[in-house]
Short mmCIF file of C-alpha atoms and ligand atoms in Angstrom, two decimals:
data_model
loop_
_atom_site.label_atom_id
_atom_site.label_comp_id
_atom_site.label_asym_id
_atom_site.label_seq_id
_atom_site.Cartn_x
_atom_site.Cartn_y
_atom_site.Cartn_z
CA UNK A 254 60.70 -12.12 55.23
CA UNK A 255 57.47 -14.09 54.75
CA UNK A 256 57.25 -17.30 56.68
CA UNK A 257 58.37 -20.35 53.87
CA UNK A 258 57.39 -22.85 55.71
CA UNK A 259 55.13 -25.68 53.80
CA UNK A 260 52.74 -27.67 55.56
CA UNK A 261 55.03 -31.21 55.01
CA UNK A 262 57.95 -29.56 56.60
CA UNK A 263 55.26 -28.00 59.50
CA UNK A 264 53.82 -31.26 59.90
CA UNK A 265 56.93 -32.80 60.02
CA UNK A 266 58.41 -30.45 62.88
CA UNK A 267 55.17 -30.07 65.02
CA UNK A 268 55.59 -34.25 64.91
CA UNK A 269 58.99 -33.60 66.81
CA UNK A 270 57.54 -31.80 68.92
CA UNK A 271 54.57 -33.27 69.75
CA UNK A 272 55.15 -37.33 70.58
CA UNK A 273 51.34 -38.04 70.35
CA UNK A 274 51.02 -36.73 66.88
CA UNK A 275 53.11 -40.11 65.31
CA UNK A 276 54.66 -40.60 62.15
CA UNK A 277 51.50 -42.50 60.84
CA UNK A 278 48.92 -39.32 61.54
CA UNK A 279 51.56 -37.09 59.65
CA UNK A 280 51.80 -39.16 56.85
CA UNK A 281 47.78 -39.12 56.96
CA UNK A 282 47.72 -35.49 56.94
CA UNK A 283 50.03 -35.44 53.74
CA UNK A 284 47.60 -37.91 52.20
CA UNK A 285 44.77 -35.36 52.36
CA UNK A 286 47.16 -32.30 51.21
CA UNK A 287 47.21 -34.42 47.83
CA UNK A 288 43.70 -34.95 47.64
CA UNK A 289 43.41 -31.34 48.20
CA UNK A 290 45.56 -30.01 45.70
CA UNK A 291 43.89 -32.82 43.17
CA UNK A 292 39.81 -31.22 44.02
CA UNK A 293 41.07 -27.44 44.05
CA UNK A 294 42.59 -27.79 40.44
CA UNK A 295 38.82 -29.33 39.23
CA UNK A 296 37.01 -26.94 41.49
CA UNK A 297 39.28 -24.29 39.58
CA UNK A 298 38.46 -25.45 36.72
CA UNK A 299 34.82 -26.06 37.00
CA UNK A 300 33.45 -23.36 35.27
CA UNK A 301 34.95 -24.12 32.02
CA UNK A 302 34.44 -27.84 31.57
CA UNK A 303 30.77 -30.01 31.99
CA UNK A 304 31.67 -30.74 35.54
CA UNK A 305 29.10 -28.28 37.10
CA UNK A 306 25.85 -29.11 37.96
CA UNK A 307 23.59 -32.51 39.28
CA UNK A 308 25.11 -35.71 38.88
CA UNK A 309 21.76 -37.42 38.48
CA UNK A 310 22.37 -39.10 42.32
CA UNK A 311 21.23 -38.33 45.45
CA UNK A 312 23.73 -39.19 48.33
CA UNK A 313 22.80 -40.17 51.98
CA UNK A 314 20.56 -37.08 52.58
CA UNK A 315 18.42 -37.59 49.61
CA UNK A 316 20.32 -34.43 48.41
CA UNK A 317 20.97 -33.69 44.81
CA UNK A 318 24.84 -34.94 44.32
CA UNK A 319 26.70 -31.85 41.99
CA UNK A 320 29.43 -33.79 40.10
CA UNK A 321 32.25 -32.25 42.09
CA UNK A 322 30.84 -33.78 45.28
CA UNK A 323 31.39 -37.30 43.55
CA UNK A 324 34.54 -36.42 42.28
CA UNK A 325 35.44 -34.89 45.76
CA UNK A 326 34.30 -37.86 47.37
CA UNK A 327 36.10 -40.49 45.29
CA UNK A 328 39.49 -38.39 45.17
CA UNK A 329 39.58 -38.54 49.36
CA UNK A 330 38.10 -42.28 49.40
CA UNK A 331 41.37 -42.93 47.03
CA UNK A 332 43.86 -41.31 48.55
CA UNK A 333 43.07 -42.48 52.20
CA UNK A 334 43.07 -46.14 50.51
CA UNK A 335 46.49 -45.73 49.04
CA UNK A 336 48.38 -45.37 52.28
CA UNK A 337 48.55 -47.45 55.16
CA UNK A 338 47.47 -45.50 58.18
CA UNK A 339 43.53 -45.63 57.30
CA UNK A 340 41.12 -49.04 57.91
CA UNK A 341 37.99 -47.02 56.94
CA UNK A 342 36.25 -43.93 55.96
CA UNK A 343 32.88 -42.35 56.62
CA UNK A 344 31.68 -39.96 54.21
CA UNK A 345 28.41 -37.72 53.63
CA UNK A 346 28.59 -38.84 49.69
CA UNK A 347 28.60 -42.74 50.94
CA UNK A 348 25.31 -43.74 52.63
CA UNK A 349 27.32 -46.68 54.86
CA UNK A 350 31.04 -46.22 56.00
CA UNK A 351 33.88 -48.06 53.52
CA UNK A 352 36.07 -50.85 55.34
CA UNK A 353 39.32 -51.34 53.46
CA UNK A 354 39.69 -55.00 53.56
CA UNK A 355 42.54 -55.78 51.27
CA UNK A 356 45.91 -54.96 51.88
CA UNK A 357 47.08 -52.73 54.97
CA UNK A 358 42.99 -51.92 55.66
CA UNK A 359 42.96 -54.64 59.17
CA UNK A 360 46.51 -53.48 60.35
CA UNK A 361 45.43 -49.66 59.65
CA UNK A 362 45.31 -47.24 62.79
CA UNK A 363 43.20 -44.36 61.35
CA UNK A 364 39.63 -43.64 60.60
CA UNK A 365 38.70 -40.64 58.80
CA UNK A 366 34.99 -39.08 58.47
CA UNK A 367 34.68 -36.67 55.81
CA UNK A 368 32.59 -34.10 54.22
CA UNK A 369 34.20 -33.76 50.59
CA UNK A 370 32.47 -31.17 49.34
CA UNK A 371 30.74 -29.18 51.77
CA UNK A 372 28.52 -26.64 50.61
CA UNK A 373 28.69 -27.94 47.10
CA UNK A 374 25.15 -26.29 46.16
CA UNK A 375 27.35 -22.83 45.90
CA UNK A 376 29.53 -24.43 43.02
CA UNK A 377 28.21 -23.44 40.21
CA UNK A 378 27.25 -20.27 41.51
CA UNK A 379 31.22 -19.45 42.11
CA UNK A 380 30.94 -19.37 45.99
CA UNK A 381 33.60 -21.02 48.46
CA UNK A 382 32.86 -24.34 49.41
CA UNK A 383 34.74 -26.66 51.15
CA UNK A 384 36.54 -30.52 52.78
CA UNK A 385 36.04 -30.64 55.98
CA UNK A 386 38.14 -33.83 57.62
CA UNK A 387 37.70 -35.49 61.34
CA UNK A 388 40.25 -38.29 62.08
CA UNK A 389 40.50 -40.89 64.93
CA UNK A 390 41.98 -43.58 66.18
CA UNK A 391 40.56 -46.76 66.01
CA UNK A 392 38.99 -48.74 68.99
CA UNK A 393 38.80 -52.15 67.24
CA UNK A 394 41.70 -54.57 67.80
CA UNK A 395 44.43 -54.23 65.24
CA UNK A 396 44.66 -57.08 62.45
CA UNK A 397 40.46 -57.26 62.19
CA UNK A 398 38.62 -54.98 59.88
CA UNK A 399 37.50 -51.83 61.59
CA UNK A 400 33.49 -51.89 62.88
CA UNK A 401 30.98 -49.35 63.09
CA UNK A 402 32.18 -48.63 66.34
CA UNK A 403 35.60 -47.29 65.43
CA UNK A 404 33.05 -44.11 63.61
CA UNK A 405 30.90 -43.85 66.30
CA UNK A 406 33.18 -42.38 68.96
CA UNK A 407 32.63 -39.08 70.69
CA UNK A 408 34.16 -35.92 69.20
CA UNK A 409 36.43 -35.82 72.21
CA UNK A 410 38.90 -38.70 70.55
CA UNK A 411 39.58 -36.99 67.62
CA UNK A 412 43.30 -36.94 66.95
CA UNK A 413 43.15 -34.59 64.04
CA UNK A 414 40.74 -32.59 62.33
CA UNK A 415 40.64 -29.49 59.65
CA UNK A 416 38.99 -28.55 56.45
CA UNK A 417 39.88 -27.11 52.80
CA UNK A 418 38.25 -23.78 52.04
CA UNK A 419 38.05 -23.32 48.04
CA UNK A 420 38.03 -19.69 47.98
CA UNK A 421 39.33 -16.23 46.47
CA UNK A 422 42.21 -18.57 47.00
CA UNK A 423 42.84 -21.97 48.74
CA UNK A 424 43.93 -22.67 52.43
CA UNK A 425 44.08 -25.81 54.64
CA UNK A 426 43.31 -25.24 58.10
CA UNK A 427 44.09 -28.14 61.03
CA UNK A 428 44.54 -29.04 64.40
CA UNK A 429 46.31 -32.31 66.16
CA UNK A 430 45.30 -30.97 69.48
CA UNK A 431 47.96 -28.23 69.61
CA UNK A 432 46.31 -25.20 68.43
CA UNK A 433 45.10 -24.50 64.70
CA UNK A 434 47.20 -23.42 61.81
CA UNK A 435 46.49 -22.37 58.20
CA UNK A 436 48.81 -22.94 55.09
CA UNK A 437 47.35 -21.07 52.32
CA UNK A 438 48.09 -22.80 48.09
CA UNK A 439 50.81 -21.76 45.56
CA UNK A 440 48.93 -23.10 42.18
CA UNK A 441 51.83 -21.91 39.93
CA UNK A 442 54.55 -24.22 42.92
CA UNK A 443 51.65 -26.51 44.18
CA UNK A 444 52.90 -26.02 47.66
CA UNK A 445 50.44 -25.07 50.93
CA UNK A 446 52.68 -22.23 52.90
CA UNK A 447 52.22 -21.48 56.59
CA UNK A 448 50.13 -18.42 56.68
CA UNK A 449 48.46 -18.31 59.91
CA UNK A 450 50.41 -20.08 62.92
CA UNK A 451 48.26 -20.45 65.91
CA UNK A 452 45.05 -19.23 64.95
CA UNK A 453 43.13 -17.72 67.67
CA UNK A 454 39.37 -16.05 67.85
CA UNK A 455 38.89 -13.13 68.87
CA UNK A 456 37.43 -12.92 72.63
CA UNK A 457 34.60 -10.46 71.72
CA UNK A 458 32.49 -11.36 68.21
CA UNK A 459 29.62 -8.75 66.22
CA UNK A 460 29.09 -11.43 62.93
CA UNK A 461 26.01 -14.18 63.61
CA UNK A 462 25.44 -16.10 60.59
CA UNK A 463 22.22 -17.92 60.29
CA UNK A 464 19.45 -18.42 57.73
CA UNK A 465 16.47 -16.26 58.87
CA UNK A 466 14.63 -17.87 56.29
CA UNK A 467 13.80 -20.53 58.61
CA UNK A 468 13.05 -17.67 61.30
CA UNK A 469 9.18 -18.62 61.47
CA UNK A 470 9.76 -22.22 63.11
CA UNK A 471 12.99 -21.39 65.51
CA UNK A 472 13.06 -22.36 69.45
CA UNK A 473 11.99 -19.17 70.99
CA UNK A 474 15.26 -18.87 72.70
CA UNK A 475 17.19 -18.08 69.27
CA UNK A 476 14.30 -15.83 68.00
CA UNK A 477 15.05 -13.73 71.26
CA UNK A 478 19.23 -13.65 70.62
CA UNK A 479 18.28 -12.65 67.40
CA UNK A 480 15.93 -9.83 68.89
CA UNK A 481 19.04 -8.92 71.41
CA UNK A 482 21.95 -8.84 68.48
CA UNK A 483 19.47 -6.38 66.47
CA UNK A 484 18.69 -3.88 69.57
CA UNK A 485 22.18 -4.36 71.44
CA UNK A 486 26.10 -3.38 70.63
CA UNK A 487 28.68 -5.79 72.14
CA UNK A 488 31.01 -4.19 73.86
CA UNK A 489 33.24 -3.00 71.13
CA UNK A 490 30.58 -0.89 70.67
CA UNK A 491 30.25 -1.75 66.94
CA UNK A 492 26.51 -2.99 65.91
CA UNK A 493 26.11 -6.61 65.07
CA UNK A 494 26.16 -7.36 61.66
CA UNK A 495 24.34 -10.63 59.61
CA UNK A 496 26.82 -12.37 57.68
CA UNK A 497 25.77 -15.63 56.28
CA UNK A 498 27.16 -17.25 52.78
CA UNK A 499 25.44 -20.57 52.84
CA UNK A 500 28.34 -22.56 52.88
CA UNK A 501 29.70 -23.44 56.75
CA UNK A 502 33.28 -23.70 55.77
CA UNK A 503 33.00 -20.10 54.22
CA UNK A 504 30.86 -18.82 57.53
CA UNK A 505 33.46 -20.92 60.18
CA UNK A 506 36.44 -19.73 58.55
CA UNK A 507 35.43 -15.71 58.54
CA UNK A 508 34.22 -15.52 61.90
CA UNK A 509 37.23 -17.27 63.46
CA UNK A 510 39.49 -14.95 61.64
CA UNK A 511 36.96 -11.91 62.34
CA UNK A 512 35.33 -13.17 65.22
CA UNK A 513 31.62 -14.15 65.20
CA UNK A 514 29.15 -17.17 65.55
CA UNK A 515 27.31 -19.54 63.20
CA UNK A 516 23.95 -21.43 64.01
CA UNK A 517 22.03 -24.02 62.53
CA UNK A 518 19.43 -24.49 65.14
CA UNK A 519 16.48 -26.97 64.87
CA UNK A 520 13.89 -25.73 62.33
CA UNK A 521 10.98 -27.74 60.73
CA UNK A 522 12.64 -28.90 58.27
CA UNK A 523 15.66 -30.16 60.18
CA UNK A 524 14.05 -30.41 63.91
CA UNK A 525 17.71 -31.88 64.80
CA UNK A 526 19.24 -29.58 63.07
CA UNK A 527 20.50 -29.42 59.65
CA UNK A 528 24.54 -30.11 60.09
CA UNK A 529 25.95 -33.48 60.85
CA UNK A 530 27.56 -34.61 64.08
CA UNK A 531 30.25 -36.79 62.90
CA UNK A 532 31.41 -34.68 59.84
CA UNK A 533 30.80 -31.28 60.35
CA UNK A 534 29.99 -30.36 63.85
CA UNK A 535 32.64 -32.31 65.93
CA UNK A 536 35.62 -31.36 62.83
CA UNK A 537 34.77 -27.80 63.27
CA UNK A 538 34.10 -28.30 66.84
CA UNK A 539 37.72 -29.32 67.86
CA UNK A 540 39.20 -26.77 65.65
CA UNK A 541 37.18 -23.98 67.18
CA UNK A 542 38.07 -25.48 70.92
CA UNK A 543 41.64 -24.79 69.70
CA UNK A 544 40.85 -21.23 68.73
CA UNK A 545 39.66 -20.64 72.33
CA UNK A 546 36.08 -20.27 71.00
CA UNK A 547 33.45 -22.96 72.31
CA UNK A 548 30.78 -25.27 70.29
CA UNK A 549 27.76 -26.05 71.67
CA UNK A 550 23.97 -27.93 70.54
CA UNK A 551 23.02 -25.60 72.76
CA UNK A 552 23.12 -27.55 76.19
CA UNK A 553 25.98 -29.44 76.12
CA UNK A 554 29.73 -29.43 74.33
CA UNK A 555 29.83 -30.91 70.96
CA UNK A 556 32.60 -32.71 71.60
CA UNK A 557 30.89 -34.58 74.72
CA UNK A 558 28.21 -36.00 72.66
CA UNK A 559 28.06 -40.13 72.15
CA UNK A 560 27.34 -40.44 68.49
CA UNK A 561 24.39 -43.20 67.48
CA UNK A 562 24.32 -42.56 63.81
CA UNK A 563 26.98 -42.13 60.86
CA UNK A 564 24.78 -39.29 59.43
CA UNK A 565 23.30 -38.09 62.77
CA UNK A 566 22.13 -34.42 62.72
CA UNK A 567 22.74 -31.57 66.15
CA UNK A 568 21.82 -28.22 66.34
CA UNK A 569 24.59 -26.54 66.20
CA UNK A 570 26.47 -23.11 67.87
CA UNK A 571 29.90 -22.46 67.03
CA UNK A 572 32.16 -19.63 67.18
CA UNK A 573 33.28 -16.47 69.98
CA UNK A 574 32.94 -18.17 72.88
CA UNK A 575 31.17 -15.63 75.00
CA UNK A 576 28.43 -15.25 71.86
CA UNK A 577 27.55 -19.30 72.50
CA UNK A 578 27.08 -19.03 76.27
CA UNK A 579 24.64 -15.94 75.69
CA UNK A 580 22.96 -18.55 73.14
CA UNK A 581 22.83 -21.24 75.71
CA UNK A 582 20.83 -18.80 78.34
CA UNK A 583 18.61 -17.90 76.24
CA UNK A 584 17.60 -21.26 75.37
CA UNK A 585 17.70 -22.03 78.95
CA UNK A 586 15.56 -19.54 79.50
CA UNK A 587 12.82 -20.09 77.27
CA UNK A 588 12.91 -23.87 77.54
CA UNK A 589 9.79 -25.58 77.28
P1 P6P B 126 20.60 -23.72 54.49
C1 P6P B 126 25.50 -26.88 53.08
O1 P6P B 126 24.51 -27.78 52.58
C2 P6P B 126 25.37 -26.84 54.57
O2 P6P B 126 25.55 -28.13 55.09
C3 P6P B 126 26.36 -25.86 55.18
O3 P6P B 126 27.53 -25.77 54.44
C4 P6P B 126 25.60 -24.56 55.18
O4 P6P B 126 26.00 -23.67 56.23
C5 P6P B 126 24.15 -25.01 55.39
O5 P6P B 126 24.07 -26.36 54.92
C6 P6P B 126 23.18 -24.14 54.61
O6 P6P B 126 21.89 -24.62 54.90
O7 P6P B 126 19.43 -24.47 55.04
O8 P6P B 126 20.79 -22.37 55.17
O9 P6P B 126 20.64 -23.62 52.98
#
């Protein structure tokens, strides 16, 4: 008998047993199960209606906005503004963060950072993208309007985190701190189910995804992993293999399911890296933790960095956790 569990009544029990996650962060979490289920039916349906392709706008990273990252980012904005756990939200679409001011926004607990569409350059080439959420409490005094402050906290606060992968078919994946569990989408019911409880990554890893397009102009240290994946077996004995789709929710979600790593390292064009701290790296950062995997910038843990910047970029190491420390000596070893 398949497990029939949906994510409200999951969410609901885990908040039973788990005190710290409170009845505010659940109802949060339901929030973005709406917003989901609103963006998968337009993703869905992208290919058949004029909603593929540029919008004419450039968000925060002078990138060009596809109209489903708009209507991605304007779905989430909306339904985080509709309920009354949320004071603001940061978003890679929104150049500064949104303060709700009216209503519940000053007596709100919740901030939310959020990457609506990640990876939205695959759309209208049909490949997975993905929403990738990061959720914390707020450190500004209750009944004010939150600050910049409240964003700008160290991955180690989150409270929650997870991401959407729009794929061969649609799954939410989160964490509150008590491991990580996917609930993959009935279209025909509209209903997530549990489908993997307690998601864990494997201990040894053979998939590195990275673009060796950018090969040229990486740190020595990651041109010499690379050099060691291609001449060396891990211990499973099977050879490493190069699997990298271009979109990170695509890359995370494989190799924690298959085990494996994914790198963005500093290149020329990005010499901090390409991915974003607040976003992207710390979301996916706490939800590989969970796994039992490790994320690193390649000296220190994600999670331990102090953020400075709402759309500040890290290099970025994430996966099998034994795959990121052999990362971390070879850049130790061949730093300048
Ligand atoms: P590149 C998408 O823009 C993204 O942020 C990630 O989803 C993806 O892994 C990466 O950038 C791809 O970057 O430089 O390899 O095209």
């Amino acid at each position: 008998m398949s497990d029939m569990r949906t994510l409200g009544e999951f969410i609901v029990e885990k908040q039973h047993e788990c005190p710290s996650v409170s009845g505010e962060l659940s109802s949060l979490l339901s929030s973005i199960r709406l917003a989901a289920k609103i963006v998968n039916r337009e993703i869905n349906k992208a290919g058949l209606v004029d909603i593929i392709g540029a919008s004419g706008n450039e968000n925060a990273q002078g990138e060009q906005q596809q109209k489903l990252d708009v209507y991605a980012n304007e779905k989430f904005k909306a339904a985080m503004a509709a309920r009354d756990q949320v004071c603001g939200v940061g978003s890679e679409e929104d150049d500064d963060v949104v303060i709700f001011s009216e209503k519940h926004g000053p007596n709100a607990k919740y901030v939310i950072l959020i990457d609506p569409l990640d990876g939205s350059s695959n759309i209208d080439v049909n490949v997975s993208v993905g929403t990738i959420f990061s959720i914390y409490r707020r450190v500004s005094p209750l009944g004010q309007l939150a600050t910049m402050e409240d964003f700008l906290q160290p991955g180690n606060k989150q409270v929650a985190a997870g991401y959407i992968i729009y794929g061969s078919s649609t799954m939410l994946v989160y964490t509150t701190g008590n491991g990580v569990h996917g609930f993959t989408y009935d279209p025909s019911i509209g209903v997530f189910f549990l489908s993997h409880e307690n998601i864990t990554i494997l201990n040894k890893g053979s998939i590195y995804s990275i673009n060796e397009g950018n090969y040229i102009t990486f740190p020595k240290g990651i041109k010499q992993y690379l050099k060691y994946c291609q001449e060396n077996k891990p211990e499973d004995n099977r050879p490493y293999t190069s699997r990298y789709i271009g979109s990170l929710v695509a890359d995370f979600h494989r190799n924690m399911l298959k085990g494996g790593i994914y790198l963005y390292p500093s290149t020329a064009t990005y010499p901090s890296g390409k991915l974003r701290l607040l976003y992207e790296c710390n979301p996916m950062s706490f939800i590989m933790e969970q796994a039992g995997g490790k994320a690193s910038d390649g000296k220190q843990r994600i999670l331990d960095i102090k953020p400075i910047a709402l759309h500040q970029r890290v290099p970025f190491f994430v996966g099998t956790t034994d795959m990121v420390k052999k990362i971390e000596e070879f850049l130790e070893r061949n730093s300048d």
